[in-house]
Amino acid sequence: MKIRASSPGKAILFGEHAVVYGEPAIVTAIDRRTYVEVEDSKNIEIISEDLEVKGIRIRPGKRFETNEDVSFRRASYIFTAIKVLEDEIGKINGARVEIKSDIPIASGLGSSAALVVPLIASLAFHSGHELSKDEIRKLGWRVEEEVQGASSGVDTTIATFGGTILYRRGSYKEIRCKVPLVIGFSGKGSSTKRALEEVRRRMRKNPEIIRGIMRGIGQITRKAVIAIRQNNLEDLGELMNLNQGLLYSLGVSSRELDSMIRCSLEAGAMGAKITGAGMGGCVIAIPNRNEVRVGIRLGGGIPIPVRTGERGLEIESVEDRGKRNNKEEGGERRNKRRSG
Ligand code: PMV
């Protein structure tokens, strides 16, 4: 049996970090994806060039082996996903897992959730368990909590359901969003775990002040929902800049991110801010003209134009015992899952 599944990366428009403390966030799925292909094999083998995981082999019941230098941070999401899945459904079948991704890793674009969600879906399916989307999302959330020490669940929700959503504490509502977006990648990775720890440290030191900042971000996010509904880019830009000021005071900006934000605003962006955990990674800007991309370059970053509101988790194809279920049949299966 051969299964191919994929999930999108994401951009948080408003509310990162505050969402971990119970405030709402607005997040959209982007047109960059991670693809996971699972095939029959004796052991569990993971192969990926894009994710810096060169070759991992897990023999049933034994310690895992690596045959080359492995990016352990990345690999920990994979091992934890396998562990969490086995806790849920019991021992999984041996599988050769190939991972391909066009999402820059550790960059605030949700690359870990976009990996964990299709990985869980395809490994479960390969072992004869067709989990519901909500079950997959929750298992993925558990993986993120375990690896990062905390997670709001926003990343695995968008990686599973796609679209643009208003998310708060495990529940979400789809919103229509036609806001144009440019992402600026600093070229430097960021650690979600480290950024979360820094915010937690500040919270412990000055709880009243930091709680006030989180509430402020929550208010900005609620106002942004109205601006998105009205497609009012001017208000939205202003709210984005306010959100950025508060993210800065949480200590999750960096010289590279500040520079891209400043230069894109000087080039005429309506608003710009960090997206994701920060301390590296990416910024987003609302462009009103092409010069914004030039601004991001001048600020030292790489502009990535993206489409937003993209599709969530999909089982792209299933091949079974020589009989090929092509995209059309896969589509039927997907629809069944959606309605279920
Ligand atoms: O940088 P990313 O893609 O891991 O996004 C993290 C978003 C946070 O709000 C900082 C954490 C979370 O779980 O919501």
PDB file of N, CA and C in Angstrom, residues 2-84:
ATOM      1  N   LYS A   2       0.441   2.257  -0.764  1.00  0.00           N
ATOM      2  CA  LYS A   2       1.186   3.521  -0.821  1.00  0.00           C
ATOM      3  C   LYS A   2       0.198   4.678  -0.631  1.00  0.00           C
ATOM      4  N   ILE A   3       0.478   5.551   0.323  1.00  0.00           N
ATOM      5  CA  ILE A   3      -0.434   6.662   0.627  1.00  0.00           C
ATOM      6  C   ILE A   3       0.342   7.971   0.534  1.00  0.00           C
ATOM      7  N   ARG A   4      -0.300   8.954  -0.089  1.00  0.00           N
ATOM      8  CA  ARG A   4       0.334  10.275  -0.160  1.00  0.00           C
ATOM      9  C   ARG A   4      -0.630  11.292   0.456  1.00  0.00           C
ATOM     10  N   ALA A   5      -0.137  12.034   1.455  1.00  0.00           N
ATOM     11  CA  ALA A   5      -0.973  13.047   2.118  1.00  0.00           C
ATOM     12  C   ALA A   5      -0.192  14.356   2.206  1.00  0.00           C
ATOM     13  N   SER A   6      -0.912  15.457   2.316  1.00  0.00           N
ATOM     14  CA  SER A   6      -0.213  16.745   2.430  1.00  0.00           C
ATOM     15  C   SER A   6      -0.989  17.731   3.296  1.00  0.00           C
ATOM     16  N   SER A   7      -0.269  18.688   3.838  1.00  0.00           N
ATOM     17  CA  SER A   7      -0.883  19.780   4.618  1.00  0.00           C
ATOM     18  C   SER A   7      -0.168  21.091   4.328  1.00  0.00           C
ATOM     19  N   PRO A   8      -0.899  22.210   4.506  1.00  0.00           N
ATOM     20  CA  PRO A   8      -0.306  23.512   4.186  1.00  0.00           C
ATOM     21  C   PRO A   8       0.468  24.124   5.351  1.00  0.00           C
ATOM     22  N   GLY A   9       1.367  25.037   5.006  1.00  0.00           N
ATOM     23  CA  GLY A   9       1.959  25.928   6.009  1.00  0.00           C
ATOM     24  C   GLY A   9       0.957  27.027   6.322  1.00  0.00           C
ATOM     25  N   LYS A  10       1.325  27.943   7.174  1.00  0.00           N
ATOM     26  CA  LYS A  10       0.353  28.975   7.583  1.00  0.00           C
ATOM     27  C   LYS A  10       1.050  30.302   7.879  1.00  0.00           C
ATOM     28  N   ALA A  11       0.237  31.354   7.865  1.00  0.00           N
ATOM     29  CA  ALA A  11       0.734  32.637   8.370  1.00  0.00           C
ATOM     30  C   ALA A  11      -0.253  33.106   9.426  1.00  0.00           C
ATOM     31  N   ILE A  12       0.269  33.507  10.583  1.00  0.00           N
ATOM     32  CA  ILE A  12      -0.620  34.075  11.603  1.00  0.00           C
ATOM     33  C   ILE A  12      -0.733  35.574  11.308  1.00  0.00           C
ATOM     34  N   LEU A  13      -1.955  36.024  11.039  1.00  0.00           N
ATOM     35  CA  LEU A  13      -2.166  37.441  10.716  1.00  0.00           C
ATOM     36  C   LEU A  13      -2.178  38.274  11.994  1.00  0.00           C
ATOM     37  N   PHE A  14      -2.773  37.726  13.039  1.00  0.00           N
ATOM     38  CA  PHE A  14      -2.865  38.433  14.325  1.00  0.00           C
ATOM     39  C   PHE A  14      -2.875  37.415  15.463  1.00  0.00           C
ATOM     40  N   GLY A  15      -2.239  37.757  16.577  1.00  0.00           N
ATOM     41  CA  GLY A  15      -2.486  37.034  17.824  1.00  0.00           C
ATOM     42  C   GLY A  15      -1.515  35.952  18.254  1.00  0.00           C
ATOM     43  N   GLU A  16      -0.372  35.743  17.527  1.00  0.00           N
ATOM     44  CA  GLU A  16       0.564  34.721  18.009  1.00  0.00           C
ATOM     45  C   GLU A  16       1.020  35.048  19.436  1.00  0.00           C
ATOM     46  N   HIS A  17       1.430  34.085  20.144  1.00  0.00           N
ATOM     47  CA  HIS A  17       1.821  34.141  21.566  1.00  0.00           C
ATOM     48  C   HIS A  17       0.620  34.407  22.472  1.00  0.00           C
ATOM     49  N   ALA A  18      -0.152  35.475  22.194  1.00  0.00           N
ATOM     50  CA  ALA A  18      -1.331  35.734  23.044  1.00  0.00           C
ATOM     51  C   ALA A  18      -2.286  34.539  22.981  1.00  0.00           C
ATOM     52  N   VAL A  19      -2.306  33.849  21.831  1.00  0.00           N
ATOM     53  CA  VAL A  19      -3.220  32.700  21.659  1.00  0.00           C
ATOM     54  C   VAL A  19      -2.868  31.561  22.629  1.00  0.00           C
ATOM     55  N   VAL A  20      -1.596  31.493  23.018  1.00  0.00           N
ATOM     56  CA  VAL A  20      -1.176  30.465  23.988  1.00  0.00           C
ATOM     57  C   VAL A  20      -1.781  30.777  25.367  1.00  0.00           C
ATOM     58  N   TYR A  21      -2.079  32.059  25.613  1.00  0.00           N
ATOM     59  CA  TYR A  21      -2.634  32.490  26.905  1.00  0.00           C
ATOM     60  C   TYR A  21      -4.141  32.737  26.815  1.00  0.00           C
ATOM     61  N   GLY A  22      -4.783  32.100  25.844  1.00  0.00           N
ATOM     62  CA  GLY A  22      -6.245  32.096  25.794  1.00  0.00           C
ATOM     63  C   GLY A  22      -6.884  33.187  24.948  1.00  0.00           C
ATOM     64  N   GLU A  23      -6.064  34.039  24.299  1.00  0.00           N
ATOM     65  CA  GLU A  23      -6.639  35.084  23.435  1.00  0.00           C
ATOM     66  C   GLU A  23      -6.886  34.511  22.027  1.00  0.00           C
ATOM     67  N   PRO A  24      -7.701  35.196  21.209  1.00  0.00           N
ATOM     68  CA  PRO A  24      -7.939  34.681  19.852  1.00  0.00           C
ATOM     69  C   PRO A  24      -6.786  35.005  18.896  1.00  0.00           C
ATOM     70  N   ALA A  25      -6.708  34.255  17.816  1.00  0.00           N
ATOM     71  CA  ALA A  25      -5.720  34.540  16.759  1.00  0.00           C
ATOM     72  C   ALA A  25      -6.382  34.339  15.402  1.00  0.00           C
ATOM     73  N   ILE A  26      -5.878  35.056  14.395  1.00  0.00           N
ATOM     74  CA  ILE A  26      -6.366  34.867  13.021  1.00  0.00           C
ATOM     75  C   ILE A  26      -5.234  34.234  12.222  1.00  0.00           C
ATOM     76  N   VAL A  27      -5.535  33.132  11.583  1.00  0.00           N
ATOM     77  CA  VAL A  27      -4.482  32.394  10.875  1.00  0.00           C
ATOM     78  C   VAL A  27      -5.005  31.921   9.521  1.00  0.00           C
ATOM     79  N   THR A  28      -4.108  31.908   8.532  1.00  0.00           N
ATOM     80  CA  THR A  28      -4.528  31.505   7.186  1.00  0.00           C
ATOM     81  C   THR A  28      -3.568  30.453   6.628  1.00  0.00           C
ATOM     82  N   ALA A  29      -4.121  29.491   5.879  1.00  0.00           N
ATOM     83  CA  ALA A  29      -3.286  28.462   5.245  1.00  0.00           C
ATOM     84  C   ALA A  29      -2.688  29.038   3.963  1.00  0.00           C
ATOM     85  N   ILE A  30      -1.397  28.795   3.740  1.00  0.00           N
ATOM     86  CA  ILE A  30      -0.733  29.345   2.549  1.00  0.00           C
ATOM     87  C   ILE A  30      -0.469  28.250   1.506  1.00  0.00           C
ATOM     88  N   ASP A  31      -0.088  28.689   0.297  1.00  0.00           N
ATOM     89  CA  ASP A  31       0.075  27.720  -0.796  1.00  0.00           C
ATOM     90  C   ASP A  31       1.481  27.112  -0.819  1.00  0.00           C
ATOM     91  N   ARG A  32       1.974  26.790   0.345  1.00  0.00           N
ATOM     92  CA  ARG A  32       3.229  26.012   0.467  1.00  0.00           C
ATOM     93  C   ARG A  32       2.880  24.807   1.317  1.00  0.00           C
ATOM     94  N   ARG A  33       3.363  23.632   0.926  1.00  0.00           N
ATOM     95  CA  ARG A  33       2.880  22.410   1.582  1.00  0.00           C
ATOM     96  C   ARG A  33       3.988  21.431   1.927  1.00  0.00           C
ATOM     97  N   THR A  34       3.671  20.517   2.831  1.00  0.00           N
ATOM     98  CA  THR A  34       4.531  19.366   3.112  1.00  0.00           C
ATOM     99  C   THR A  34       3.805  18.112   2.648  1.00  0.00           C
ATOM    100  N   TYR A  35       4.521  17.273   1.894  1.00  0.00           N
ATOM    101  CA  TYR A  35       3.962  16.034   1.351  1.00  0.00           C
ATOM    102  C   TYR A  35       4.602  14.838   2.049  1.00  0.00           C
ATOM    103  N   VAL A  36       3.779  13.907   2.479  1.00  0.00           N
ATOM    104  CA  VAL A  36       4.270  12.713   3.154  1.00  0.00           C
ATOM    105  C   VAL A  36       3.811  11.499   2.342  1.00  0.00           C
ATOM    106  N   GLU A  37       4.773  10.643   1.962  1.00  0.00           N
ATOM    107  CA  GLU A  37       4.415   9.433   1.226  1.00  0.00           C
ATOM    108  C   GLU A  37       4.802   8.214   2.056  1.00  0.00           C
ATOM    109  N   VAL A  38       3.853   7.332   2.288  1.00  0.00           N
ATOM    110  CA  VAL A  38       4.080   6.159   3.143  1.00  0.00           C
ATOM    111  C   VAL A  38       3.908   4.890   2.313  1.00  0.00           C
ATOM    112  N   GLU A  39       4.912   4.021   2.389  1.00  0.00           N
ATOM    113  CA  GLU A  39       4.876   2.758   1.639  1.00  0.00           C
ATOM    114  C   GLU A  39       5.185   1.591   2.550  1.00  0.00           C
ATOM    115  N   ASP A  40       4.752   0.382   2.169  1.00  0.00           N
ATOM    116  CA  ASP A  40       5.038  -0.802   2.991  1.00  0.00           C
ATOM    117  C   ASP A  40       6.546  -0.997   3.156  1.00  0.00           C
ATOM    118  N   SER A  41       6.930  -1.374   4.353  1.00  0.00           N
ATOM    119  CA  SER A  41       8.332  -1.706   4.632  1.00  0.00           C
ATOM    120  C   SER A  41       8.377  -2.509   5.920  1.00  0.00           C
ATOM    121  N   LYS A  42       9.524  -3.190   6.161  1.00  0.00           N
ATOM    122  CA  LYS A  42       9.611  -4.003   7.366  1.00  0.00           C
ATOM    123  C   LYS A  42       9.710  -3.102   8.600  1.00  0.00           C
ATOM    124  N   ASN A  43      10.599  -2.114   8.496  1.00  0.00           N
ATOM    125  CA  ASN A  43      10.831  -1.202   9.620  1.00  0.00           C
ATOM    126  C   ASN A  43      10.214   0.149   9.324  1.00  0.00           C
ATOM    127  N   ILE A  44      10.319   1.045  10.299  1.00  0.00           N
ATOM    128  CA  ILE A  44       9.924   2.423  10.005  1.00  0.00           C
ATOM    129  C   ILE A  44      11.176   3.182   9.575  1.00  0.00           C
ATOM    130  N   GLU A  45      11.152   3.674   8.351  1.00  0.00           N
ATOM    131  CA  GLU A  45      12.290   4.429   7.837  1.00  0.00           C
ATOM    132  C   GLU A  45      11.797   5.800   7.429  1.00  0.00           C
ATOM    133  N   ILE A  46      12.555   6.833   7.779  1.00  0.00           N
ATOM    134  CA  ILE A  46      12.138   8.192   7.407  1.00  0.00           C
ATOM    135  C   ILE A  46      13.194   8.767   6.463  1.00  0.00           C
ATOM    136  N   ILE A  47      12.754   9.243   5.322  1.00  0.00           N
ATOM    137  CA  ILE A  47      13.690   9.825   4.355  1.00  0.00           C
ATOM    138  C   ILE A  47      13.224  11.219   3.985  1.00  0.00           C
ATOM    139  N   SER A  48      14.104  12.190   4.148  1.00  0.00           N
ATOM    140  CA  SER A  48      13.747  13.539   3.730  1.00  0.00           C
ATOM    141  C   SER A  48      14.982  14.380   3.516  1.00  0.00           C
ATOM    142  N   GLU A  49      15.027  15.055   2.385  1.00  0.00           N
ATOM    143  CA  GLU A  49      16.134  15.979   2.116  1.00  0.00           C
ATOM    144  C   GLU A  49      15.741  17.361   2.603  1.00  0.00           C
ATOM    145  N   ASP A  50      14.479  17.723   2.336  1.00  0.00           N
ATOM    146  CA  ASP A  50      14.040  19.097   2.606  1.00  0.00           C
ATOM    147  C   ASP A  50      14.034  19.432   4.078  1.00  0.00           C
ATOM    148  N   LEU A  51      13.847  18.427   4.915  1.00  0.00           N
ATOM    149  CA  LEU A  51      13.698  18.703   6.344  1.00  0.00           C
ATOM    150  C   LEU A  51      14.974  18.412   7.112  1.00  0.00           C
ATOM    151  N   GLU A  52      16.056  18.237   6.385  1.00  0.00           N
ATOM    152  CA  GLU A  52      17.358  17.976   6.990  1.00  0.00           C
ATOM    153  C   GLU A  52      17.340  16.708   7.838  1.00  0.00           C
ATOM    154  N   VAL A  53      16.502  15.767   7.460  1.00  0.00           N
ATOM    155  CA  VAL A  53      16.526  14.469   8.140  1.00  0.00           C
ATOM    156  C   VAL A  53      17.030  13.491   7.097  1.00  0.00           C
ATOM    157  N   LYS A  54      18.295  13.122   7.214  1.00  0.00           N
ATOM    158  CA  LYS A  54      18.936  12.401   6.110  1.00  0.00           C
ATOM    159  C   LYS A  54      18.530  10.937   6.045  1.00  0.00           C
ATOM    160  N   GLY A  55      18.400  10.310   7.178  1.00  0.00           N
ATOM    161  CA  GLY A  55      18.035   8.894   7.123  1.00  0.00           C
ATOM    162  C   GLY A  55      17.869   8.348   8.529  1.00  0.00           C
ATOM    163  N   ILE A  56      16.667   7.971   8.843  1.00  0.00           N
ATOM    164  CA  ILE A  56      16.408   7.438  10.172  1.00  0.00           C
ATOM    165  C   ILE A  56      15.751   6.083   9.988  1.00  0.00           C
ATOM    166  N   ARG A  57      16.160   5.119  10.759  1.00  0.00           N
ATOM    167  CA  ARG A  57      15.556   3.798  10.650  1.00  0.00           C
ATOM    168  C   ARG A  57      15.143   3.372  12.051  1.00  0.00           C
ATOM    169  N   ILE A  58      13.910   2.990  12.190  1.00  0.00           N
ATOM    170  CA  ILE A  58      13.465   2.512  13.503  1.00  0.00           C
ATOM    171  C   ILE A  58      13.088   1.042  13.353  1.00  0.00           C
ATOM    172  N   ARG A  59      13.771   0.168  14.075  1.00  0.00           N
ATOM    173  CA  ARG A  59      13.393  -1.251  14.039  1.00  0.00           C
ATOM    174  C   ARG A  59      12.367  -1.474  15.132  1.00  0.00           C
ATOM    175  N   PRO A  60      11.353  -2.246  14.832  1.00  0.00           N
ATOM    176  CA  PRO A  60      10.308  -2.445  15.848  1.00  0.00           C
ATOM    177  C   PRO A  60      10.915  -2.897  17.170  1.00  0.00           C
ATOM    178  N   GLY A  61      10.533  -2.223  18.214  1.00  0.00           N
ATOM    179  CA  GLY A  61      10.972  -2.612  19.559  1.00  0.00           C
ATOM    180  C   GLY A  61      12.395  -2.230  19.899  1.00  0.00           C
ATOM    181  N   LYS A  62      13.121  -1.595  18.949  1.00  0.00           N
ATOM    182  CA  LYS A  62      14.506  -1.232  19.256  1.00  0.00           C
ATOM    183  C   LYS A  62      14.669   0.285  19.240  1.00  0.00           C
ATOM    184  N   ARG A  63      15.839   0.721  19.751  1.00  0.00           N
ATOM    185  CA  ARG A  63      16.147   2.144  19.708  1.00  0.00           C
ATOM    186  C   ARG A  63      16.277   2.579  18.251  1.00  0.00           C
ATOM    187  N   PHE A  64      15.986   3.827  17.948  1.00  0.00           N
ATOM    188  CA  PHE A  64      16.140   4.249  16.559  1.00  0.00           C
ATOM    189  C   PHE A  64      17.627   4.459  16.231  1.00  0.00           C
ATOM    190  N   GLU A  65      17.958   4.250  14.967  1.00  0.00           N
ATOM    191  CA  GLU A  65      19.334   4.460  14.540  1.00  0.00           C
ATOM    192  C   GLU A  65      19.329   5.581  13.514  1.00  0.00           C
ATOM    193  N   THR A  66      20.421   6.310  13.432  1.00  0.00           N
ATOM    194  CA  THR A  66      20.543   7.277  12.347  1.00  0.00           C
ATOM    195  C   THR A  66      21.816   6.927  11.599  1.00  0.00           C
ATOM    196  N   ASN A  67      21.800   7.102  10.299  1.00  0.00           N
ATOM    197  CA  ASN A  67      23.012   6.769   9.563  1.00  0.00           C
ATOM    198  C   ASN A  67      23.785   8.002   9.113  1.00  0.00           C
ATOM    199  N   GLU A  68      23.239   9.162   9.358  1.00  0.00           N
ATOM    200  CA  GLU A  68      23.981  10.379   9.050  1.00  0.00           C
ATOM    201  C   GLU A  68      23.587  11.424  10.071  1.00  0.00           C
ATOM    202  N   ASP A  69      24.207  12.622   9.998  1.00  0.00           N
ATOM    203  CA  ASP A  69      23.815  13.618  10.984  1.00  0.00           C
ATOM    204  C   ASP A  69      22.357  14.028  10.784  1.00  0.00           C
ATOM    205  N   VAL A  70      21.654  13.962  11.849  1.00  0.00           N
ATOM    206  CA  VAL A  70      20.215  14.193  11.790  1.00  0.00           C
ATOM    207  C   VAL A  70      19.914  15.510  12.484  1.00  0.00           C
ATOM    208  N   SER A  71      19.008  16.263  11.915  1.00  0.00           N
ATOM    209  CA  SER A  71      18.557  17.449  12.617  1.00  0.00           C
ATOM    210  C   SER A  71      17.603  16.967  13.709  1.00  0.00           C
ATOM    211  N   PHE A  72      18.101  16.916  14.945  1.00  0.00           N
ATOM    212  CA  PHE A  72      17.323  16.274  16.003  1.00  0.00           C
ATOM    213  C   PHE A  72      16.052  17.038  16.338  1.00  0.00           C
ATOM    214  N   ARG A  73      16.129  18.373  16.179  1.00  0.00           N
ATOM    215  CA  ARG A  73      14.935  19.156  16.476  1.00  0.00           C
ATOM    216  C   ARG A  73      13.785  18.710  15.572  1.00  0.00           C
ATOM    217  N   ARG A  74      14.100  18.573  14.284  1.00  0.00           N
ATOM    218  CA  ARG A  74      13.104  18.147  13.308  1.00  0.00           C
ATOM    219  C   ARG A  74      12.669  16.710  13.591  1.00  0.00           C
ATOM    220  N   ALA A  75      13.689  15.890  13.865  1.00  0.00           N
ATOM    221  CA  ALA A  75      13.391  14.475  14.077  1.00  0.00           C
ATOM    222  C   ALA A  75      12.513  14.278  15.304  1.00  0.00           C
ATOM    223  N   SER A  76      12.627  15.174  16.296  1.00  0.00           N
ATOM    224  CA  SER A  76      11.838  14.969  17.513  1.00  0.00           C
ATOM    225  C   SER A  76      10.333  15.081  17.228  1.00  0.00           C
ATOM    226  N   TYR A  77       9.943  15.904  16.255  1.00  0.00           N
ATOM    227  CA  TYR A  77       8.518  15.962  15.889  1.00  0.00           C
ATOM    228  C   TYR A  77       8.090  14.622  15.291  1.00  0.00           C
ATOM    229  N   ILE A  78       8.989  14.009  14.503  1.00  0.00           N
ATOM    230  CA  ILE A  78       8.654  12.741  13.846  1.00  0.00           C
ATOM    231  C   ILE A  78       8.531  11.622  14.888  1.00  0.00           C
ATOM    232  N   PHE A  79       9.529  11.519  15.772  1.00  0.00           N
ATOM    233  CA  PHE A  79       9.493  10.450  16.784  1.00  0.00           C
ATOM    234  C   PHE A  79       8.298  10.617  17.717  1.00  0.00           C
ATOM    235  N   THR A  80       8.057  11.874  18.113  1.00  0.00           N
ATOM    236  CA  THR A  80       6.937  12.108  19.030  1.00  0.00           C
ATOM    237  C   THR A  80       5.619  11.787  18.334  1.00  0.00           C
ATOM    238  N   ALA A  81       5.498  12.112  17.047  1.00  0.00           N
ATOM    239  CA  ALA A  81       4.261  11.798  16.306  1.00  0.00           C
ATOM    240  C   ALA A  81       4.037  10.285  16.296  1.00  0.00           C
ATOM    241  N   ILE A  82       5.094   9.516  16.081  1.00  0.00           N
ATOM    242  CA  ILE A  82       4.961   8.052  16.055  1.00  0.00           C
ATOM    243  C   ILE A  82       4.549   7.548  17.441  1.00  0.00           C
ATOM    244  N   LYS A  83       5.181   8.110  18.479  1.00  0.00           N
ATOM    245  CA  LYS A  83       4.874   7.677  19.848  1.00  0.00           C
ATOM    246  C   LYS A  83       3.402   7.995  20.205  1.00  0.00           C
ATOM    247  N   VAL A  84       3.002   9.228  19.924  1.00  0.00           N
ATOM    248  CA  VAL A  84       1.624   9.658  20.251  1.00  0.00           C
ATOM    249  C   VAL A  84       0.609   8.806  19.481  1.00  0.00           C
TER     250      VAL A  84
END
